[in-house]
Short mmCIF file of N, CA, C and O in Angstrom, two decimals:
data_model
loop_
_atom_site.label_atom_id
_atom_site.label_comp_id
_atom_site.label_asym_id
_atom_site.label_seq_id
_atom_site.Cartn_x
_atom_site.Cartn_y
_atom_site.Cartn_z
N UNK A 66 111.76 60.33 25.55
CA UNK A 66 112.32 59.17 24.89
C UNK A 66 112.84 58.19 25.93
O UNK A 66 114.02 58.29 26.26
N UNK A 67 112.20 57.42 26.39
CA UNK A 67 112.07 56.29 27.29
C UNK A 67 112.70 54.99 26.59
O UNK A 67 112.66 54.74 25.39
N UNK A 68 113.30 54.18 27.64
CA UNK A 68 113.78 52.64 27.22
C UNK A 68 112.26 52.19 26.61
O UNK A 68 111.14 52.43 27.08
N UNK A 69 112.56 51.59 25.62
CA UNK A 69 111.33 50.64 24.64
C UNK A 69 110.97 49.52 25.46
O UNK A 69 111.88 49.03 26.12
N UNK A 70 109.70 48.96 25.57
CA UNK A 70 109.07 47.94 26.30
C UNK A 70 108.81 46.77 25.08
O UNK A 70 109.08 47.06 23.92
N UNK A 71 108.30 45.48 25.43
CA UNK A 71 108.59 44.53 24.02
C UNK A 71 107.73 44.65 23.12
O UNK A 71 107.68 43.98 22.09
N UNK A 72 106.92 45.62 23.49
CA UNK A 72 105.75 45.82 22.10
C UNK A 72 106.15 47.13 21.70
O UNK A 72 105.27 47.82 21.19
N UNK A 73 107.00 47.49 21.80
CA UNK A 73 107.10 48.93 21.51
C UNK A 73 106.90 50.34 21.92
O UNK A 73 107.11 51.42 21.36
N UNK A 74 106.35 49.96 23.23
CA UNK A 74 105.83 51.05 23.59
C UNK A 74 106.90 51.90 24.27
O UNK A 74 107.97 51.36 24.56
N UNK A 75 106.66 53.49 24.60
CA UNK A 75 107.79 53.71 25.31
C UNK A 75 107.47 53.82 26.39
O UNK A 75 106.30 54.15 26.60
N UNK A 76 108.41 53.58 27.54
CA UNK A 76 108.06 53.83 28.94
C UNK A 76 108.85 55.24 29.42
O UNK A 76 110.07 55.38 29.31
N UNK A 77 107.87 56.33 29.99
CA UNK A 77 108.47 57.34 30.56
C UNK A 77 109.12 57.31 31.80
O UNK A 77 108.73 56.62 32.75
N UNK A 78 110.26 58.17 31.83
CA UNK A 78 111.54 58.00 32.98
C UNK A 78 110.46 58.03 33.94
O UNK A 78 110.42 56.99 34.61
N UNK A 79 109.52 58.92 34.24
CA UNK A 79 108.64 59.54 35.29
C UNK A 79 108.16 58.14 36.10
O UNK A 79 108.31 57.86 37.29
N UNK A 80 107.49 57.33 34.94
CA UNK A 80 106.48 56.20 34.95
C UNK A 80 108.04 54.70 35.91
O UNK A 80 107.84 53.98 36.88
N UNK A 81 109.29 54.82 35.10
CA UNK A 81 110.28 54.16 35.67
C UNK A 81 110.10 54.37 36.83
O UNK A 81 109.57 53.57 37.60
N UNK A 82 110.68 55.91 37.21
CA UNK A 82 110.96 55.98 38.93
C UNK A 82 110.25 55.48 39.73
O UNK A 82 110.49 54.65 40.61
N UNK A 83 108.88 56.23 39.28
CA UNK A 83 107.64 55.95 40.47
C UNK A 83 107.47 54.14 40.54
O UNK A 83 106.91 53.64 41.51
N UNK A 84 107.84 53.55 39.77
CA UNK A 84 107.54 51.95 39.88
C UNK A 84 108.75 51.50 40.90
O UNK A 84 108.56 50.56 41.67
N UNK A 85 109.81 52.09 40.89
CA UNK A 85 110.93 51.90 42.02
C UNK A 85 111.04 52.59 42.89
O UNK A 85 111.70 52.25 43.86
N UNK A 86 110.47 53.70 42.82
CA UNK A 86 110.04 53.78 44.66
C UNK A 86 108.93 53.21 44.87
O UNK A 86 108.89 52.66 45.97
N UNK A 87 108.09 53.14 44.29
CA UNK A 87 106.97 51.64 44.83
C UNK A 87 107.44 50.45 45.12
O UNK A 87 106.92 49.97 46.12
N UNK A 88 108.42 49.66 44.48
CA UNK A 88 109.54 48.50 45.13
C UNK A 88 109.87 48.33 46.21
O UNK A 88 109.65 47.40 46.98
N UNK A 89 110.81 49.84 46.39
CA UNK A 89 111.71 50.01 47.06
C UNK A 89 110.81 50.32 48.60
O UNK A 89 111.04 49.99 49.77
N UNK A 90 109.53 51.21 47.85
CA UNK A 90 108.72 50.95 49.86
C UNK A 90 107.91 49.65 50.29
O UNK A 90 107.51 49.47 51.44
N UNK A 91 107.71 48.81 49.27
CA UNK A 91 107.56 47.25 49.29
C UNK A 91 108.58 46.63 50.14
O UNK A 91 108.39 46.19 51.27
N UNK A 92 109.76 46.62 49.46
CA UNK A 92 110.62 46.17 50.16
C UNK A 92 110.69 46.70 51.68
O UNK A 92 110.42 46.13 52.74
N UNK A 93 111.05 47.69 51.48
CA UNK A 93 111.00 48.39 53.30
C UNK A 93 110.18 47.85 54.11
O UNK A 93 110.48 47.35 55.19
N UNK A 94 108.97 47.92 53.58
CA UNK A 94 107.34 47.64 54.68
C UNK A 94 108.22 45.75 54.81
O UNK A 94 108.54 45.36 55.93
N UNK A 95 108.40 45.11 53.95
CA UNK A 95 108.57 43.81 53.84
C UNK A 95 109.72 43.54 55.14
O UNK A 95 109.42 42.72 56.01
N UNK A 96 110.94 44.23 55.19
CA UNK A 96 112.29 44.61 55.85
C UNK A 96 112.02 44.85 57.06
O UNK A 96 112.56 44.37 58.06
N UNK A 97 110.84 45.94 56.98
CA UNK A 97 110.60 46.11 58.88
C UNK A 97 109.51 45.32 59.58
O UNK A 97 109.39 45.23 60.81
N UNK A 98 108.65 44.71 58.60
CA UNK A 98 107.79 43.59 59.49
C UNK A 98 108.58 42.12 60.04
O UNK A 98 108.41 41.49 61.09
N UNK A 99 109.65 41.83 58.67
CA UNK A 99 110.21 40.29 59.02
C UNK A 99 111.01 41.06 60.27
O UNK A 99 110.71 40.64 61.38
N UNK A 100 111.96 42.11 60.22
CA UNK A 100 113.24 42.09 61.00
C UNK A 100 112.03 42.22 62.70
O UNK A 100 112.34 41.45 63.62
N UNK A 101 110.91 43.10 62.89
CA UNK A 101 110.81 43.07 63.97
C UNK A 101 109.61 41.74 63.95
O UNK A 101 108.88 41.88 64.93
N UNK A 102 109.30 40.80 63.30
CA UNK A 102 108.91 40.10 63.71
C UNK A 102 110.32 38.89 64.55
O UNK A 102 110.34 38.30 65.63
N UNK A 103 111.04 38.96 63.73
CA UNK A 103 112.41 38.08 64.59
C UNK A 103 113.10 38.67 65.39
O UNK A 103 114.26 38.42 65.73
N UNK A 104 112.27 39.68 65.78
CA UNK A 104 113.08 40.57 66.90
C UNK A 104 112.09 39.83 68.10
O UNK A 104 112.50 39.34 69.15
N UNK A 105 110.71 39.91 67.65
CA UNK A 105 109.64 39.34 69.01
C UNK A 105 109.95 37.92 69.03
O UNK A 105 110.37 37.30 70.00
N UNK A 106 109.71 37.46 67.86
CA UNK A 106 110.35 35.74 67.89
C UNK A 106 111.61 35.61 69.06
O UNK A 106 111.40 34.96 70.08
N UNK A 107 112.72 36.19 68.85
CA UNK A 107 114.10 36.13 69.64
C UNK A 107 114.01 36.37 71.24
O UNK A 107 114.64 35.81 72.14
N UNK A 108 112.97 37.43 71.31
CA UNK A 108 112.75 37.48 72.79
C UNK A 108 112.03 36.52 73.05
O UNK A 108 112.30 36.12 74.18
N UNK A 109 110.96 35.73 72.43
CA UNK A 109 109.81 34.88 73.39
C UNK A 109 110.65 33.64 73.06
O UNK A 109 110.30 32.79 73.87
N UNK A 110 111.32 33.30 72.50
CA UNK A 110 112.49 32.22 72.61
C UNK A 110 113.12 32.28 73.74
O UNK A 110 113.14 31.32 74.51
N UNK A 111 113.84 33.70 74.03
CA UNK A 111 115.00 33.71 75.09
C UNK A 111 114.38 33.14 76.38
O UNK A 111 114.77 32.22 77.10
N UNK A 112 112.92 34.18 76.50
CA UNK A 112 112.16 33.59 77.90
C UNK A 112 111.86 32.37 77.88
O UNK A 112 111.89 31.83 78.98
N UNK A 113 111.46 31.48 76.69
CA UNK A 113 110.90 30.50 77.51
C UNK A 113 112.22 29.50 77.35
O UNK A 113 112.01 28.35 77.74
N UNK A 114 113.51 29.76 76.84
CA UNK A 114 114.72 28.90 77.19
C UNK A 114 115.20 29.58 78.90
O UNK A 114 115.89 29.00 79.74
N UNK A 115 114.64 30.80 79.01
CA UNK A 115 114.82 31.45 80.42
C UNK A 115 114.14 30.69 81.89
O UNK A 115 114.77 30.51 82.93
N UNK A 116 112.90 30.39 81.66
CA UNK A 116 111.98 29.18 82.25
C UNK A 116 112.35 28.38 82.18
O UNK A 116 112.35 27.89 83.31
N UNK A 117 112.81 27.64 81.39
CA UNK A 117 113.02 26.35 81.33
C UNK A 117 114.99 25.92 81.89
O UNK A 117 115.47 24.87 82.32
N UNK A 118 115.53 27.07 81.66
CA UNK A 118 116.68 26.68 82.17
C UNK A 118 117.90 26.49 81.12
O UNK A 118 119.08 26.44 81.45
N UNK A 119 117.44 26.39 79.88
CA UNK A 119 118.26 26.03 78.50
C UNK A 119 119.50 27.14 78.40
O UNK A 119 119.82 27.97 79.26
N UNK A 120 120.06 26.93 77.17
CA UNK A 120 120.80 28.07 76.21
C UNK A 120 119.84 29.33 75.93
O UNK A 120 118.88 29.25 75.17
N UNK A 121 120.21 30.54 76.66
CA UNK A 121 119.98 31.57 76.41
C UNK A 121 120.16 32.26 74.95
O UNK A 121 121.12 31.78 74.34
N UNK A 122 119.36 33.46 74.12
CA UNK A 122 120.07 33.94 73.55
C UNK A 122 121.17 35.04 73.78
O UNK A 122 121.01 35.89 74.65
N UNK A 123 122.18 35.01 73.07
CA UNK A 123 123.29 36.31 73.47
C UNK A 123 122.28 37.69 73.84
O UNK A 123 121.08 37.67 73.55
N UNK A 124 122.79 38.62 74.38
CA UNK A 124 121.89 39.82 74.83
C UNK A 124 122.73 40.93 73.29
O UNK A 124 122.30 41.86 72.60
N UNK A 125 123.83 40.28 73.32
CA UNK A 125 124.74 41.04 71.77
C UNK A 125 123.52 40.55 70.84
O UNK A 125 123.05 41.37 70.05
N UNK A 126 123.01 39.32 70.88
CA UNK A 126 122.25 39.22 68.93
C UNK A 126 121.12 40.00 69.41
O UNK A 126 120.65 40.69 68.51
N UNK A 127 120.29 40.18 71.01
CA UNK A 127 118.83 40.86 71.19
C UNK A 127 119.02 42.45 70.54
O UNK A 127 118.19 43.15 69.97
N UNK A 128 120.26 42.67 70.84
CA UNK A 128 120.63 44.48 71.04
C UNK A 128 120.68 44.40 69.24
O UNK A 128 120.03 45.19 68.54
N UNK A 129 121.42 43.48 68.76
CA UNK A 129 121.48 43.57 67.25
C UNK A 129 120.26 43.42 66.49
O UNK A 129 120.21 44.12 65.48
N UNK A 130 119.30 42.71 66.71
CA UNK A 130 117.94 43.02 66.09
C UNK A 130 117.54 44.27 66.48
O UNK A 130 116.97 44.87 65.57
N UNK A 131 117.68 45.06 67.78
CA UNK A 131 117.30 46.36 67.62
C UNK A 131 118.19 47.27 66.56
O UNK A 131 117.70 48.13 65.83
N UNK A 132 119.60 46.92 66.62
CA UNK A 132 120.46 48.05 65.77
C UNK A 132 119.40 47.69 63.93
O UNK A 132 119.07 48.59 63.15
N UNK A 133 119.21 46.67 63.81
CA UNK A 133 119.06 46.15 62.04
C UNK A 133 117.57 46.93 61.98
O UNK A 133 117.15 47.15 60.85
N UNK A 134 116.60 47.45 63.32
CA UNK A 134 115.24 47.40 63.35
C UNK A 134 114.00 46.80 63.98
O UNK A 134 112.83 46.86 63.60
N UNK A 135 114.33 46.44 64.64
CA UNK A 135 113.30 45.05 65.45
C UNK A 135 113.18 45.70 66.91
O UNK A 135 112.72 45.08 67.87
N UNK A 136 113.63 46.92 66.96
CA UNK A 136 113.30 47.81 68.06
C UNK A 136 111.58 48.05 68.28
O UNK A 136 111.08 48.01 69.40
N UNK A 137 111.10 48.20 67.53
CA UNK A 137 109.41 48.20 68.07
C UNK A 137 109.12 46.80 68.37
O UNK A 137 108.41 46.68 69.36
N UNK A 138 109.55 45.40 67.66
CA UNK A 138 108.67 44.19 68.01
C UNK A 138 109.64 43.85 69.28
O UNK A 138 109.00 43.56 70.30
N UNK A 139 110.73 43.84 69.39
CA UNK A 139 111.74 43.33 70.42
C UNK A 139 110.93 44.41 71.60
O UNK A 139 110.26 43.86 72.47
N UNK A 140 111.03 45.86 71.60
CA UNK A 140 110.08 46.36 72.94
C UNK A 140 108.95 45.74 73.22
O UNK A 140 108.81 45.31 74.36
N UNK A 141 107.89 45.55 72.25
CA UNK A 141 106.77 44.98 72.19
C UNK A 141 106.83 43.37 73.10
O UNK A 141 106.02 43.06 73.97
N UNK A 142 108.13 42.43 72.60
CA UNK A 142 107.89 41.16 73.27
C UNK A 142 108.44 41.38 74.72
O UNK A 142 108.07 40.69 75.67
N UNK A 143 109.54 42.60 74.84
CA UNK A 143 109.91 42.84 76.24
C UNK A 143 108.45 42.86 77.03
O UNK A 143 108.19 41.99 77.86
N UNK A 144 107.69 43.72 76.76
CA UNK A 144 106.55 43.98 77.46
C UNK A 144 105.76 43.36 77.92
O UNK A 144 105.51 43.39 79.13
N UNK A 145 104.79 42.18 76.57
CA UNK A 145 104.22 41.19 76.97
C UNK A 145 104.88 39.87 77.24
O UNK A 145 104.26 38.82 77.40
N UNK A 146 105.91 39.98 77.27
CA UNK A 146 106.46 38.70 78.38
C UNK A 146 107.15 38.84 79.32
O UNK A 146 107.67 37.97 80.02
N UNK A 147 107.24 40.30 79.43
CA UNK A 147 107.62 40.28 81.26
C UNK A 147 109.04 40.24 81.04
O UNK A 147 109.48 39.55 81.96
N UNK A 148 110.26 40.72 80.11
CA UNK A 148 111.26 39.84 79.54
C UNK A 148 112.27 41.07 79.78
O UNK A 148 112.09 42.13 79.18
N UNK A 149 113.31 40.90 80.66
CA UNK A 149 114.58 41.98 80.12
C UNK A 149 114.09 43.23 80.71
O UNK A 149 114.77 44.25 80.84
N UNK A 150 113.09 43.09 81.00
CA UNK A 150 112.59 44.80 81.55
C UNK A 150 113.62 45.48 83.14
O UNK A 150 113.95 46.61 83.50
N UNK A 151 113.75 44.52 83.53
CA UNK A 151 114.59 45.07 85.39
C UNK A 151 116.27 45.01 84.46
O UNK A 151 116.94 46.03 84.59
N UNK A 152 116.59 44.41 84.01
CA UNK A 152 118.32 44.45 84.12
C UNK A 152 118.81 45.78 83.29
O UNK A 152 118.34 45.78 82.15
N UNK A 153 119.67 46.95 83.59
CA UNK A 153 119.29 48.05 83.69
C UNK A 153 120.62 48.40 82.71
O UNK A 153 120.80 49.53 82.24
N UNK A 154 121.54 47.25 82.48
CA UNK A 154 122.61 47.14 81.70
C UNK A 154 122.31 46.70 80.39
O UNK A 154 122.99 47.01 79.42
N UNK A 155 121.17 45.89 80.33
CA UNK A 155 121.08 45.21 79.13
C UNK A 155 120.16 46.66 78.84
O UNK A 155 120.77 47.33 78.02
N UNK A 156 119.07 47.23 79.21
CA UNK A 156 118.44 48.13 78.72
C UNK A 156 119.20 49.10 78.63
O UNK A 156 119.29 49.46 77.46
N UNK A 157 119.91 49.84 79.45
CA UNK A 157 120.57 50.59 78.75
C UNK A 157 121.20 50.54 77.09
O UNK A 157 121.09 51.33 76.15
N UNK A 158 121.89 49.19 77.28
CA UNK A 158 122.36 48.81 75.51
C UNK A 158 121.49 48.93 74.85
O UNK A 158 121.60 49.79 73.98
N UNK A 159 120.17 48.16 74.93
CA UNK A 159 118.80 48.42 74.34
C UNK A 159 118.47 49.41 73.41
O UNK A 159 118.27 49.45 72.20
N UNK A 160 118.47 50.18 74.31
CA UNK A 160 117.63 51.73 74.24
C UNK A 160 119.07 52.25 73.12
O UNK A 160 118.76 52.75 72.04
N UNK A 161 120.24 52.12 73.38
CA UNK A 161 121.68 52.60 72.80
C UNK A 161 121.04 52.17 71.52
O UNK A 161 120.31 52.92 70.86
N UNK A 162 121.32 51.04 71.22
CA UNK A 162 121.04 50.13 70.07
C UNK A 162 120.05 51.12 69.10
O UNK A 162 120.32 51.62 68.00
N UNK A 163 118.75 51.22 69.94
CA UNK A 163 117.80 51.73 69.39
C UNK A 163 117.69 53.19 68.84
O UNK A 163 117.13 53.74 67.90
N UNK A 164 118.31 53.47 69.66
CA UNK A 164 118.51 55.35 69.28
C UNK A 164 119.52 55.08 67.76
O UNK A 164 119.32 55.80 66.78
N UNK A 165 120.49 54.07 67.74
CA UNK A 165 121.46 54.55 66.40
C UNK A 165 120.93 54.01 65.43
O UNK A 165 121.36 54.23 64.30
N UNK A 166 119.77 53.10 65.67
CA UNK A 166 118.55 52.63 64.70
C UNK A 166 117.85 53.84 63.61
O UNK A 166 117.78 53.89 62.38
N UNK A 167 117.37 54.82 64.77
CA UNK A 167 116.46 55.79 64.69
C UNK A 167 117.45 57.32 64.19
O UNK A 167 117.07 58.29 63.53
N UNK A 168 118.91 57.03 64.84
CA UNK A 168 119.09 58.43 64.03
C UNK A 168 119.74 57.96 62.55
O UNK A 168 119.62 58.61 61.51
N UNK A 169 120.43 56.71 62.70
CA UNK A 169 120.85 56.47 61.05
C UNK A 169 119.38 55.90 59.72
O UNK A 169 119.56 55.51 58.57
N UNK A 170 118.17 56.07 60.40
CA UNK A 170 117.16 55.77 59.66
C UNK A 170 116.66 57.57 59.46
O UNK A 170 115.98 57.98 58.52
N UNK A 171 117.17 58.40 60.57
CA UNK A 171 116.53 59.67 60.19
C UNK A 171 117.65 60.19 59.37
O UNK A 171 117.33 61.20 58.76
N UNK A 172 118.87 59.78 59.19
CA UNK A 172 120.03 60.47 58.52
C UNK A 172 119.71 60.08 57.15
O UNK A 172 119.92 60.99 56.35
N UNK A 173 119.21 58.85 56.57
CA UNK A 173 118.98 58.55 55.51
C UNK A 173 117.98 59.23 54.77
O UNK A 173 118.04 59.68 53.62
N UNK A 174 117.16 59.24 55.51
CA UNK A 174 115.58 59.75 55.15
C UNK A 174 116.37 61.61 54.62
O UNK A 174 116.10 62.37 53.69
N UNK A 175 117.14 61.66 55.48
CA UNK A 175 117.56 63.15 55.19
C UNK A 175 118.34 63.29 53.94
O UNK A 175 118.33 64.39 53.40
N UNK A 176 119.07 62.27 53.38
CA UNK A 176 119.81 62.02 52.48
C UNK A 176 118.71 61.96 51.51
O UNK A 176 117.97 62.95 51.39
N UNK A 177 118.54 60.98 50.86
CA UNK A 177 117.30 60.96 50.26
C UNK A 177 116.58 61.93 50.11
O UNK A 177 116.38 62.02 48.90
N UNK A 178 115.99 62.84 50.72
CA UNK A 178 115.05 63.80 50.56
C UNK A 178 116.62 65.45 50.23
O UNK A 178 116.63 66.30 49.35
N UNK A 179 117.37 65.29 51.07
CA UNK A 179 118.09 66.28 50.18
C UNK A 179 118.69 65.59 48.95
O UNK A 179 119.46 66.47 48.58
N UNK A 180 118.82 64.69 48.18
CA UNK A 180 119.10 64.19 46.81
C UNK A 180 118.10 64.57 45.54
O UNK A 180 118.28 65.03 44.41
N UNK A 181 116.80 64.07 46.43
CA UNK A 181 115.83 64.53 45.53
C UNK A 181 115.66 66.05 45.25
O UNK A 181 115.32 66.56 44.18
N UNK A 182 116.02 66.77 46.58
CA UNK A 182 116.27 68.45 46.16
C UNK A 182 116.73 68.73 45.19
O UNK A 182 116.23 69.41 44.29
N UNK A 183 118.47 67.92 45.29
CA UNK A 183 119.70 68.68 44.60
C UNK A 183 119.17 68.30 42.76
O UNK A 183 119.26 69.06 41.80
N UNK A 184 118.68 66.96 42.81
CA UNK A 184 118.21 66.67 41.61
C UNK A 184 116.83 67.43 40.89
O UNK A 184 116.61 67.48 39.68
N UNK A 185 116.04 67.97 41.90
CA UNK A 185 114.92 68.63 40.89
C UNK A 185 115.59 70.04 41.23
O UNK A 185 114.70 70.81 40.87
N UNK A 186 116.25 70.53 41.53
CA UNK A 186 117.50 71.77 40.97
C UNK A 186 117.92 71.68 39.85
O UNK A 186 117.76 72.56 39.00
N UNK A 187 118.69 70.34 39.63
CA UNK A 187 119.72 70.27 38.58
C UNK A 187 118.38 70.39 37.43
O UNK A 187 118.45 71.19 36.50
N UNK A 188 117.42 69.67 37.58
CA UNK A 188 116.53 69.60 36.74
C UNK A 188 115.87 70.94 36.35
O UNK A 188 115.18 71.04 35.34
N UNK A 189 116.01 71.52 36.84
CA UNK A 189 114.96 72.96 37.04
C UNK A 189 116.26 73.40 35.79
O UNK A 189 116.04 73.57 34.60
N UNK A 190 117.52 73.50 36.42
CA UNK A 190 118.56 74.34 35.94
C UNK A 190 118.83 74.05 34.50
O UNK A 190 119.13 74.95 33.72
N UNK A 191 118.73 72.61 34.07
CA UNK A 191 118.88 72.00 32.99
C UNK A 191 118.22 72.28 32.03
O UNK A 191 118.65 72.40 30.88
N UNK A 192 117.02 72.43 32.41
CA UNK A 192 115.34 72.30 31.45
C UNK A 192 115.80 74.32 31.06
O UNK A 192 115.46 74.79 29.98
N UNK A 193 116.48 75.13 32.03
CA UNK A 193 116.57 76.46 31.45
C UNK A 193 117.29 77.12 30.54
O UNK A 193 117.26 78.05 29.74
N UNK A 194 118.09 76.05 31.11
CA UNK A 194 119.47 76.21 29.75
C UNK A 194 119.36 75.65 28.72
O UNK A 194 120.18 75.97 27.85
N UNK A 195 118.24 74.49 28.36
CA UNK A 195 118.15 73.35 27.29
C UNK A 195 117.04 74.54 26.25
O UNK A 195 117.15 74.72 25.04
N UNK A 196 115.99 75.20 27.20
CA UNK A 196 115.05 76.12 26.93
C UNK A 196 115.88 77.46 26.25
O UNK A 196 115.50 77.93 25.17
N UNK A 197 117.00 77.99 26.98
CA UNK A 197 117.47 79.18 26.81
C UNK A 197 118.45 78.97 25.09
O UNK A 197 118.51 79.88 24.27
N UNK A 198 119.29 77.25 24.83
CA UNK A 198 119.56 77.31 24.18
C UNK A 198 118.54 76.58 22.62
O UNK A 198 118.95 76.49 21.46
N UNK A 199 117.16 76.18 23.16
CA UNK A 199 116.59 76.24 22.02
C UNK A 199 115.60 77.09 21.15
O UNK A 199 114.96 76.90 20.11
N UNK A 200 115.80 78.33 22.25
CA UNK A 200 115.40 79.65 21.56
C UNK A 200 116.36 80.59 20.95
O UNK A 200 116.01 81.67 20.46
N UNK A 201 117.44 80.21 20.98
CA UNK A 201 118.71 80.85 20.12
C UNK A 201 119.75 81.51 20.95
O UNK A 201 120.64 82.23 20.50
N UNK A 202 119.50 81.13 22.58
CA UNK A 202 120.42 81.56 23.25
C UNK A 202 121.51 81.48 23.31
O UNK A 202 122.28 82.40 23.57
N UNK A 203 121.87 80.04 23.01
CA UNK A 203 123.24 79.07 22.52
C UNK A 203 124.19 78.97 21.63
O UNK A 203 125.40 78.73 21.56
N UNK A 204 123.10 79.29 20.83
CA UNK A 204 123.87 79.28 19.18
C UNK A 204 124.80 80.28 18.80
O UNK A 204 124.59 81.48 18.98
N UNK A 205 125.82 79.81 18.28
CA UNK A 205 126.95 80.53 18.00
C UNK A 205 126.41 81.76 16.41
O UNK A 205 126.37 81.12 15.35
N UNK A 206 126.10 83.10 16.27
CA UNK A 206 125.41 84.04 15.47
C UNK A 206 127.03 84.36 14.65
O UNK A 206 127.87 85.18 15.00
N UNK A 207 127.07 83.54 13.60
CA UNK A 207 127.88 84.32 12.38
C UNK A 207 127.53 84.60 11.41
O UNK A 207 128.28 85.18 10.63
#
């Protein structure tokens, strides 16, 4: 017994979820292409205000596109532009940045996947007792 759709139809919880984790990895794929595309954008900016002599960007906002994700395109523009690679302070932060990227993206992933455990438990447990009390397990015998 699913929320009603406008013609009536019903939609199953099953059919709900799976359409929001389809969103929700839309969104993601969407989240990690823009963030590390303005991660490569930010570096090939910095260099060529670096050449030219201008306003730098902060090395705090470079390290912060790695903390948000932009750790693969921000390495990527380090590379092909020759950019940030020798200063051994800023890479160090870098690499910092990047690691708490990678373990709070693996802590989540861990969350998530133990949620879905605890929930097809509860589910398992639910469906036995719902089973146990509609075979007369439940019912009070006077």
């Amino acid at each position: 017994n699913g929320p009603s759709c406008a013609r009536g139809a019903k939609v199953s919880a099953r059919k709900v979820r799976k359409t929001a984790v389809a969103m929700l990895r839309k969104a993601a794929a969407v989240y990690a292409v823009g963030v590390n595309a303005g991660a490569y954008g930010l570096f090939w900016y910095d260099k060529q205000q670096a050449l030219a002599h201008g306003w730098r960007v902060p090395e705090r906002v470079l390290c912060g596109s790695a903390l948000a994700g932009g750790w693969c395109g921000g390495s990527l523009a380090m590379q092909q532009f020759r950019h940030k690679t020798v200063k051994q302070s800023f890479l160090t932060q870098y690499k910092a940045a990047t690691a708490l990227n990678v373990v709070g993206l693996l802590g989540l992933a861990a969350s998530v996947r133990s949620n879905l455990a605890v929930k097809s438990q509860l589910r398992t447990s639910l469906r036995t007792f719902l089973s146990a009390f509609v075979r007369g397990g439940g019912r009070d015998r006077r």
